[in-house]
Coordinates of C-alpha atoms in Angstrom, one line a residue:
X1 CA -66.0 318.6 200.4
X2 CA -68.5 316.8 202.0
X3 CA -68.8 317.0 205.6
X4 CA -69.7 313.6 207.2
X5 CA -71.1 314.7 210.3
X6 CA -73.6 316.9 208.9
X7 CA -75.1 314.8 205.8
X8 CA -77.3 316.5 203.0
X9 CA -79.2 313.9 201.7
X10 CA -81.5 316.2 199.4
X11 CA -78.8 318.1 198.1
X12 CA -76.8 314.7 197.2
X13 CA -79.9 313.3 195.7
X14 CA -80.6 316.7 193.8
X15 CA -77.2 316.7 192.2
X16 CA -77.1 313.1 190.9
X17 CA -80.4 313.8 189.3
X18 CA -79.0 316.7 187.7
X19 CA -75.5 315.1 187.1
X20 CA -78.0 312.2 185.6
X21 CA -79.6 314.9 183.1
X22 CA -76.7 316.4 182.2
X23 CA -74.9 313.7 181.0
X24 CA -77.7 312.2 179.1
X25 CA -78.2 315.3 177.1
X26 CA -74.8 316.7 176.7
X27 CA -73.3 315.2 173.2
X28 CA -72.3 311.5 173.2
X29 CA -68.7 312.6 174.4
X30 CA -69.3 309.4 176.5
X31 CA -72.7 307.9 177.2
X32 CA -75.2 308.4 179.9
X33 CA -74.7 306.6 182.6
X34 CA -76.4 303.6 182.6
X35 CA -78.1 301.2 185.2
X36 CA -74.9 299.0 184.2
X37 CA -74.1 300.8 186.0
X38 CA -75.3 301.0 181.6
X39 CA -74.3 299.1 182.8
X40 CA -74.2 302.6 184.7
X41 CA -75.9 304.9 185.9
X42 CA -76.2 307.1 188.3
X43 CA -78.0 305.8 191.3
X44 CA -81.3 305.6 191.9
X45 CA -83.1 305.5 195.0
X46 CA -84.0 302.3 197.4
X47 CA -87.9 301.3 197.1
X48 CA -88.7 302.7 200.8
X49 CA -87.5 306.0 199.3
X50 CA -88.4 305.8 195.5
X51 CA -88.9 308.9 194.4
X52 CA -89.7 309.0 191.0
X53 CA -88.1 312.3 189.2
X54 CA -89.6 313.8 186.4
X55 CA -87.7 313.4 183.3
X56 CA -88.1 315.1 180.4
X57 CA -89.3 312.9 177.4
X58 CA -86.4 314.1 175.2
X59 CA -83.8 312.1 177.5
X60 CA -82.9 309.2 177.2
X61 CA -82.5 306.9 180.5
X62 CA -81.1 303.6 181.1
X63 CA -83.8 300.9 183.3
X64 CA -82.7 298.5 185.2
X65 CA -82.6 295.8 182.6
X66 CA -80.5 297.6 180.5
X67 CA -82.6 298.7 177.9
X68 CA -82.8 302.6 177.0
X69 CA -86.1 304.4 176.8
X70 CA -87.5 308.0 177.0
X71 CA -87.6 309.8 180.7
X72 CA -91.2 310.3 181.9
X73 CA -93.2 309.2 184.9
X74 CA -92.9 305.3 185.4
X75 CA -96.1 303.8 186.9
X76 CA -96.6 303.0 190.7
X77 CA -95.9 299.6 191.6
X78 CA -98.4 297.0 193.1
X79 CA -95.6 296.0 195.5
X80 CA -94.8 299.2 196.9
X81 CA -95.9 298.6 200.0
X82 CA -94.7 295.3 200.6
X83 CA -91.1 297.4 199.0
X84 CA -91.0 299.9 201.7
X85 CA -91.5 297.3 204.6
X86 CA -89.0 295.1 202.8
X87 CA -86.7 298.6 202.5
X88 CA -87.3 299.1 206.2
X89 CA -86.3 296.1 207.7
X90 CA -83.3 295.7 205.3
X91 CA -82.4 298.9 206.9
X92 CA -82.6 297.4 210.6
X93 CA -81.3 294.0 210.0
X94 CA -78.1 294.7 208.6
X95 CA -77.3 297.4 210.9
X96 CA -76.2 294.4 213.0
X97 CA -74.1 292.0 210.4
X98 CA -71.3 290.1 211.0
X99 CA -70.6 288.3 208.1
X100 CA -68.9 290.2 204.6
X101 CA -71.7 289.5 202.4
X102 CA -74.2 291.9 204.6
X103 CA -71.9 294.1 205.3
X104 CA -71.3 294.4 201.4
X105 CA -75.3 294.8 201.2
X106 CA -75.2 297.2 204.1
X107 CA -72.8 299.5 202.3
X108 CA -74.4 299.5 199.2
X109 CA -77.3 300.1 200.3
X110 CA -76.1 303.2 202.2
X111 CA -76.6 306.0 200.1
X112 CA -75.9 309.8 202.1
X113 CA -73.7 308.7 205.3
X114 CA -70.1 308.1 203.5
X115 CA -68.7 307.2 207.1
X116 CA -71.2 304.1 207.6
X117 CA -70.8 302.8 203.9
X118 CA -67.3 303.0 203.6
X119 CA -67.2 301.3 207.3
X120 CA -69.5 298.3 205.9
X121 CA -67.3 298.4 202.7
X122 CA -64.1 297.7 204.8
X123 CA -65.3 295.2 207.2
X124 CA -66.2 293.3 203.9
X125 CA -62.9 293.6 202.2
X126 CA -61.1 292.3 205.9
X127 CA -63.4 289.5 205.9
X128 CA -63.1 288.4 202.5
X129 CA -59.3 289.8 201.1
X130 CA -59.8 288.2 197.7
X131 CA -63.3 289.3 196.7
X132 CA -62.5 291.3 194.1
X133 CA -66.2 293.9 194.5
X134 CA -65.7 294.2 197.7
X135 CA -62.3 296.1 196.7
X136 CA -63.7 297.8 193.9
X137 CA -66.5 299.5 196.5
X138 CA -64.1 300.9 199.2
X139 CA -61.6 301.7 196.7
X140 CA -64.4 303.6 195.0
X141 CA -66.0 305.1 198.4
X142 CA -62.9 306.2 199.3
X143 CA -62.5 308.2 196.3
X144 CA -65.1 310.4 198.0
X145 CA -63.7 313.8 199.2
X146 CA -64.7 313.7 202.8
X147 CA -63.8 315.7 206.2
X148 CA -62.0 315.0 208.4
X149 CA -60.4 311.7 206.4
X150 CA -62.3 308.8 207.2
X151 CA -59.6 306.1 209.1
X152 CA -60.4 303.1 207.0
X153 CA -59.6 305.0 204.0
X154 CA -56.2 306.8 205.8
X155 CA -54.8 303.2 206.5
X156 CA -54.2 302.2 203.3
X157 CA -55.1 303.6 199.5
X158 CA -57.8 301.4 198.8
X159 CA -57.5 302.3 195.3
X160 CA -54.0 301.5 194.8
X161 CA -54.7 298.1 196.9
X162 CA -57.8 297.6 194.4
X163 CA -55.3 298.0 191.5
X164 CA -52.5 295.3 192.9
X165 CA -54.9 292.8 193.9
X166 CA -57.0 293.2 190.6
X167 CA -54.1 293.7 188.2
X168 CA -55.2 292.4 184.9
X169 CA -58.4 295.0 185.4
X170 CA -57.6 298.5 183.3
X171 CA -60.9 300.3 185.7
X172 CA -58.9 301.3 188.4
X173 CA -56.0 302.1 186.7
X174 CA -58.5 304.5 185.0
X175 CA -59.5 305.5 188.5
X176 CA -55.7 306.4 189.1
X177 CA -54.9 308.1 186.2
X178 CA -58.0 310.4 187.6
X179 CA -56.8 311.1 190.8
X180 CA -52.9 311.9 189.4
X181 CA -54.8 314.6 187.2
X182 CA -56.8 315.8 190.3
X183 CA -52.9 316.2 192.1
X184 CA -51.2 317.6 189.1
X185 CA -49.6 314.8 188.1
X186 CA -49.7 314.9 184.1
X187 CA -46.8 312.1 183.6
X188 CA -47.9 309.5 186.3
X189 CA -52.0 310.2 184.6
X190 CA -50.5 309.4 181.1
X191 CA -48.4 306.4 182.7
X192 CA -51.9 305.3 184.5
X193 CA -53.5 305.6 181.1
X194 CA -50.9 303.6 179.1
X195 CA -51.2 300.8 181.3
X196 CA -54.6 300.7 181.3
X197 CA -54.9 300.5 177.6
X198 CA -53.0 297.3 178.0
X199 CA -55.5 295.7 180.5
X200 CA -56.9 292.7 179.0
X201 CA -60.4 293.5 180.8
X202 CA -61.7 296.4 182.2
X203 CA -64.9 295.5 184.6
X204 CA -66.5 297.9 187.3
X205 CA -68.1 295.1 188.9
X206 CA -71.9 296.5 188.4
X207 CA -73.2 293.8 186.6
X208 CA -72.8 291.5 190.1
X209 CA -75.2 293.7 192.1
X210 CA -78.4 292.0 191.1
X211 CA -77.4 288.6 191.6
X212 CA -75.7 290.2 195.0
X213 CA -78.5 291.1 196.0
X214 CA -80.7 288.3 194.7
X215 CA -79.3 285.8 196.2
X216 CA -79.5 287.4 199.9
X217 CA -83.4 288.5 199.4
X218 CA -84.2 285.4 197.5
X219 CA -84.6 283.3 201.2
X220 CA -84.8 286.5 203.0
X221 CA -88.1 285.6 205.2
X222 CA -90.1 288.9 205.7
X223 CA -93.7 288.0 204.3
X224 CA -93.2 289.4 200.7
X225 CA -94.1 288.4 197.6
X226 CA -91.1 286.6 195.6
X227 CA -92.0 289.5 192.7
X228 CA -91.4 291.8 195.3
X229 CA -88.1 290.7 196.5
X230 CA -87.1 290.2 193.0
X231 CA -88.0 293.1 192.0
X232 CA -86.4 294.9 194.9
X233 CA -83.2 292.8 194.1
X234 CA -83.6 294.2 190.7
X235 CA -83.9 298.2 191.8
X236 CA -80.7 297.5 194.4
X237 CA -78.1 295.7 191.8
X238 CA -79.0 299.0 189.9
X239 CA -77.7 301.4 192.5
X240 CA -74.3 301.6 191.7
X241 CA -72.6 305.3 190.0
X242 CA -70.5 305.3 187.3
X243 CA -67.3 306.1 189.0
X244 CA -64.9 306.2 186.4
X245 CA -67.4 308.1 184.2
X246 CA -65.6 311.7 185.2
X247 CA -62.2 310.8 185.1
X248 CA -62.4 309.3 181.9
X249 CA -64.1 312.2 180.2
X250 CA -61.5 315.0 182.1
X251 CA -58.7 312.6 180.8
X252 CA -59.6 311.8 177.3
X253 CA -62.4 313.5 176.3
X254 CA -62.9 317.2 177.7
X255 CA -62.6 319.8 175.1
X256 CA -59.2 321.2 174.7
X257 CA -55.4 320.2 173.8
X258 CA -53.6 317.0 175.6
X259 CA -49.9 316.8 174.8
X260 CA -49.1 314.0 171.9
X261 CA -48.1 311.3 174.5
X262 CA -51.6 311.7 176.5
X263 CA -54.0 311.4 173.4
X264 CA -52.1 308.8 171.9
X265 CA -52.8 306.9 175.8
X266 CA -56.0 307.5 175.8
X267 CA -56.8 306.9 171.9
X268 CA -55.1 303.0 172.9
X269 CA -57.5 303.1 175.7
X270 CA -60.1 304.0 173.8
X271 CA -60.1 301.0 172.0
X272 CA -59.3 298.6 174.6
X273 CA -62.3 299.7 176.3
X274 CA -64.5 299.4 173.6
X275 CA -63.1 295.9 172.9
X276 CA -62.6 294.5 176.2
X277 CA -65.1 296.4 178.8
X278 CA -67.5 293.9 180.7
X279 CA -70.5 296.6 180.2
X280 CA -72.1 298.2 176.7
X281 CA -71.3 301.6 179.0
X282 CA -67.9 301.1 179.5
X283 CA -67.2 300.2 175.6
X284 CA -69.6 302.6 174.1
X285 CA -67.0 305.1 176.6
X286 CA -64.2 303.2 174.9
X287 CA -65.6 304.2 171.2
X288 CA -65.9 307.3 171.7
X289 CA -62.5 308.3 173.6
X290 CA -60.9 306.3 170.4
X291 CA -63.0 308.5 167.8
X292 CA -62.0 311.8 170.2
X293 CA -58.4 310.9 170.2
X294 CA -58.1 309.5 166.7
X295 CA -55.0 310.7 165.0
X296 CA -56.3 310.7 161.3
X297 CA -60.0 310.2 159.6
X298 CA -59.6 306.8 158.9
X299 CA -59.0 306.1 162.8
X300 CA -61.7 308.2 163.2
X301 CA -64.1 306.5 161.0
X302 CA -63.2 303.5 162.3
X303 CA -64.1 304.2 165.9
X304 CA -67.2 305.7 164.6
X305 CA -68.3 302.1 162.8
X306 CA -67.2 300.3 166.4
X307 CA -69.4 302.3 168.4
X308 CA -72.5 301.7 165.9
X309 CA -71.8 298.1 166.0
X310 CA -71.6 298.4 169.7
X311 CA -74.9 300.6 170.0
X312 CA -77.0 297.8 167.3
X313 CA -75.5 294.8 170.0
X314 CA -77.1 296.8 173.0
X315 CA -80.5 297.2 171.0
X316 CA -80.6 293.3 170.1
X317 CA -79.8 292.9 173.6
X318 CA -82.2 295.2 175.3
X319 CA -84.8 293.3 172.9
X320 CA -83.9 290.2 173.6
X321 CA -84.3 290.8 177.5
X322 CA -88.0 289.9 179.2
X323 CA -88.9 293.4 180.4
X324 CA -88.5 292.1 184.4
X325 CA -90.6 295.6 186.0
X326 CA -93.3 294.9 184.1
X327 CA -93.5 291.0 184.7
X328 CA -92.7 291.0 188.2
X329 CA -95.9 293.2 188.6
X330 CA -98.1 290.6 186.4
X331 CA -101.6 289.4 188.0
X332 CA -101.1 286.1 187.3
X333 CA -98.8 284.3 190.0
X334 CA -97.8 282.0 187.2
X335 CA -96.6 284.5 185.1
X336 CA -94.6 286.2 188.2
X337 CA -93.2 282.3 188.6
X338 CA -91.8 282.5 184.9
X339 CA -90.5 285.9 185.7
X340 CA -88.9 285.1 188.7
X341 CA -87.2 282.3 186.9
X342 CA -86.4 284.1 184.0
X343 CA -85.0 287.2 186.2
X344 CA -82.6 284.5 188.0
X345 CA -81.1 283.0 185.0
X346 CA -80.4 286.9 183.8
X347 CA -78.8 288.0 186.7
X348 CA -77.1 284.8 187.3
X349 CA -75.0 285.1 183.7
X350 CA -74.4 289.4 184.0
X351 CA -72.6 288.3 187.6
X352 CA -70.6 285.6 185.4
X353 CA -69.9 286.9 182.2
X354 CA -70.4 290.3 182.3
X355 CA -73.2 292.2 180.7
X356 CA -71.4 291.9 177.4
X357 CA -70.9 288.2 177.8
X358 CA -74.6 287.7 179.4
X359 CA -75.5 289.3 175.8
X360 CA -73.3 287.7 173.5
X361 CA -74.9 284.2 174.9
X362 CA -78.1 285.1 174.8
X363 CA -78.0 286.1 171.6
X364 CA -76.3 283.4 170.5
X365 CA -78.9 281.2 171.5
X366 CA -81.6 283.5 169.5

């Protein structure tokens, strides 16, 4: 339990490094969470606090982008200071928003006070009912295990609210079938799972940040460089933790038995996932649960040849996608210009389509 009046920021950051780790090396029972979010991974921290952790080369880590490359030391950046004075006033400014979009931005950027986020992340989702990530993040917030119980989340289950006013989403019913587990609910988890499986999308809402976020710090006056703000927009639309990551793998995927009716659930949500999942993380997830669950060799196999087809589209994609860190730090403002431009188009389509779709259409026009 975390206690909210006595926050351990080191200790939080230390554990999502290690959780980070850990599930990058641990075998491809589901895969590492990814910058979507991988579109998914575990959360990295703001400019005015970036810390890069030493990784070892053997890892495999998931950028910003979306492109996967070995751990190591990244080099510094040329706007770093112009990042932490950016970071700083960010900090200040939204303390005192009034509108949903800040307070979004507030609570996302919020990463060891629970209380304030989840605060910002409700005053967003009574200003705007119908926003659909602004449910998804206090749902999600309130998922954390906090004391004493934090009144925005006492007032209503924002994860069940999520799920009724996002019901052709299968993500939180995921989210659901976790916490059921958690209570000892095996037949409403299975139920949560079956329903799930017939979601005709399943989106955890991480391929929005960077447009979110780009679209605030794009006119945001502060004397920085557009390459910085960019590329801070960039760092903050990545921020976001694989929430449904755990609950998934206890469900469908930890070692052990699961009773006929469970892995027959979670094999059909296997493959819904890995058909219909807005992110390469959430259907490379969806691949393996499916090849876990399988219930003979040739389901098997054929889960197997999904999730290659779906590892070769995230290659052709990670290809096809300008390398933004490295152009927003280019010395020639022109080249920052074409970046900047480029950077805009990219997160513009990932908060429309999806990372898959933003994929599939670039591709399509290769």
């Amino acid at each position: 339990m975390i206690d909210v009046r006595k926050p351990a920021p080191a200790m939080l950051m230390l554990l999502g490094l290690a959780a980070s780790i850990a599930f990058a090396q641990a075998p491809p029972v589901l895969p590492p969470p990814m910058a979507p979010g991988a579109s998914e991974g575990t959360r990295t921290t703001p400019p005015a606090q970036q810390v890069t952790p030493t990784v070892d080369p053997s890892v495999i880590v998931r950028t910003p982008t979306g492109a996967e490359t070995r751990g190591g030391d990244a080099p510094a950046s040329r706007w770093q200071p112009e990042l932490d004075r950016l970071d700083a006033d960010l900090r200040l400014r939204l303390l005192t928003t009034n509108e949903p979009r800040s307070a979004w931005l507030a609570g996302d950027l919020e990463t060891t006070d629970i209380e304030a986020q989840v605060r910002q992340f409700a005053a967003a989702r009574i200003a705007a009912p119908g926003e659909r990530l602004y449910l998804a993040s206090l749902g999600i917030a309130c998922l954390q295990p906090v004391r004493p119980t934090l009144a925005p989340c006492d007032a209503v289950d924002r994860l069940a609210d999520w799920a009724r006013r996002d019901v052709d989403n299968g993500v939180p019913m995921l989210l659901l079938a976790g916490r059921a587990r958690q209570r000892g609910e095996a037949d409403l988890a299975a139920t949560f799972v079956e329903q799930a499986a017939l979601a005709p999308r399943f989106d955890d809402y991480w391929s929005q940040g960077a447009a979110r976020w780009w679209s605030y710090l794009r006119g945001y006056d502060a004397g920085v460089d557009p390459a910085a703000k960019a590329k801070a927009a960039l760092t903050y639309g990545s921020m976001r933790d694989l929430a449904w990551a755990a609950p998934l793998r206890a469900l469908c995927a930890e070692p052990g038995s699961r009773v006929e009716r469970m892995r027959i659930a979670c094999a059909n949500a296997g493959q819904a996932l890995a058909s219909r999942g807005s992110t390469f993380a959430l259907r490379r997830a969806g691949a393996r649960i499916a090849e876990i669950n399988a219930s003979d060799a040739p389901a098997r196999s054929a889960a197997q040849a999904r999730h290659a087809r779906i590892l070769a589209m995230t290659a052709s994609c990670a290809q096809a996608t300008p390398d933004f860190n490295a152009a927003l730090e280019a010395a020639q403002p022109a080249q920052r210009a074409t970046a900047i431009d480029q950077f805009t188009a990219w997160a513009g389509a990932q908060s429309d389509l999806g990372e898959v779709g933003a994929c599939e259409r670039l591709l399509a026009r290769k």
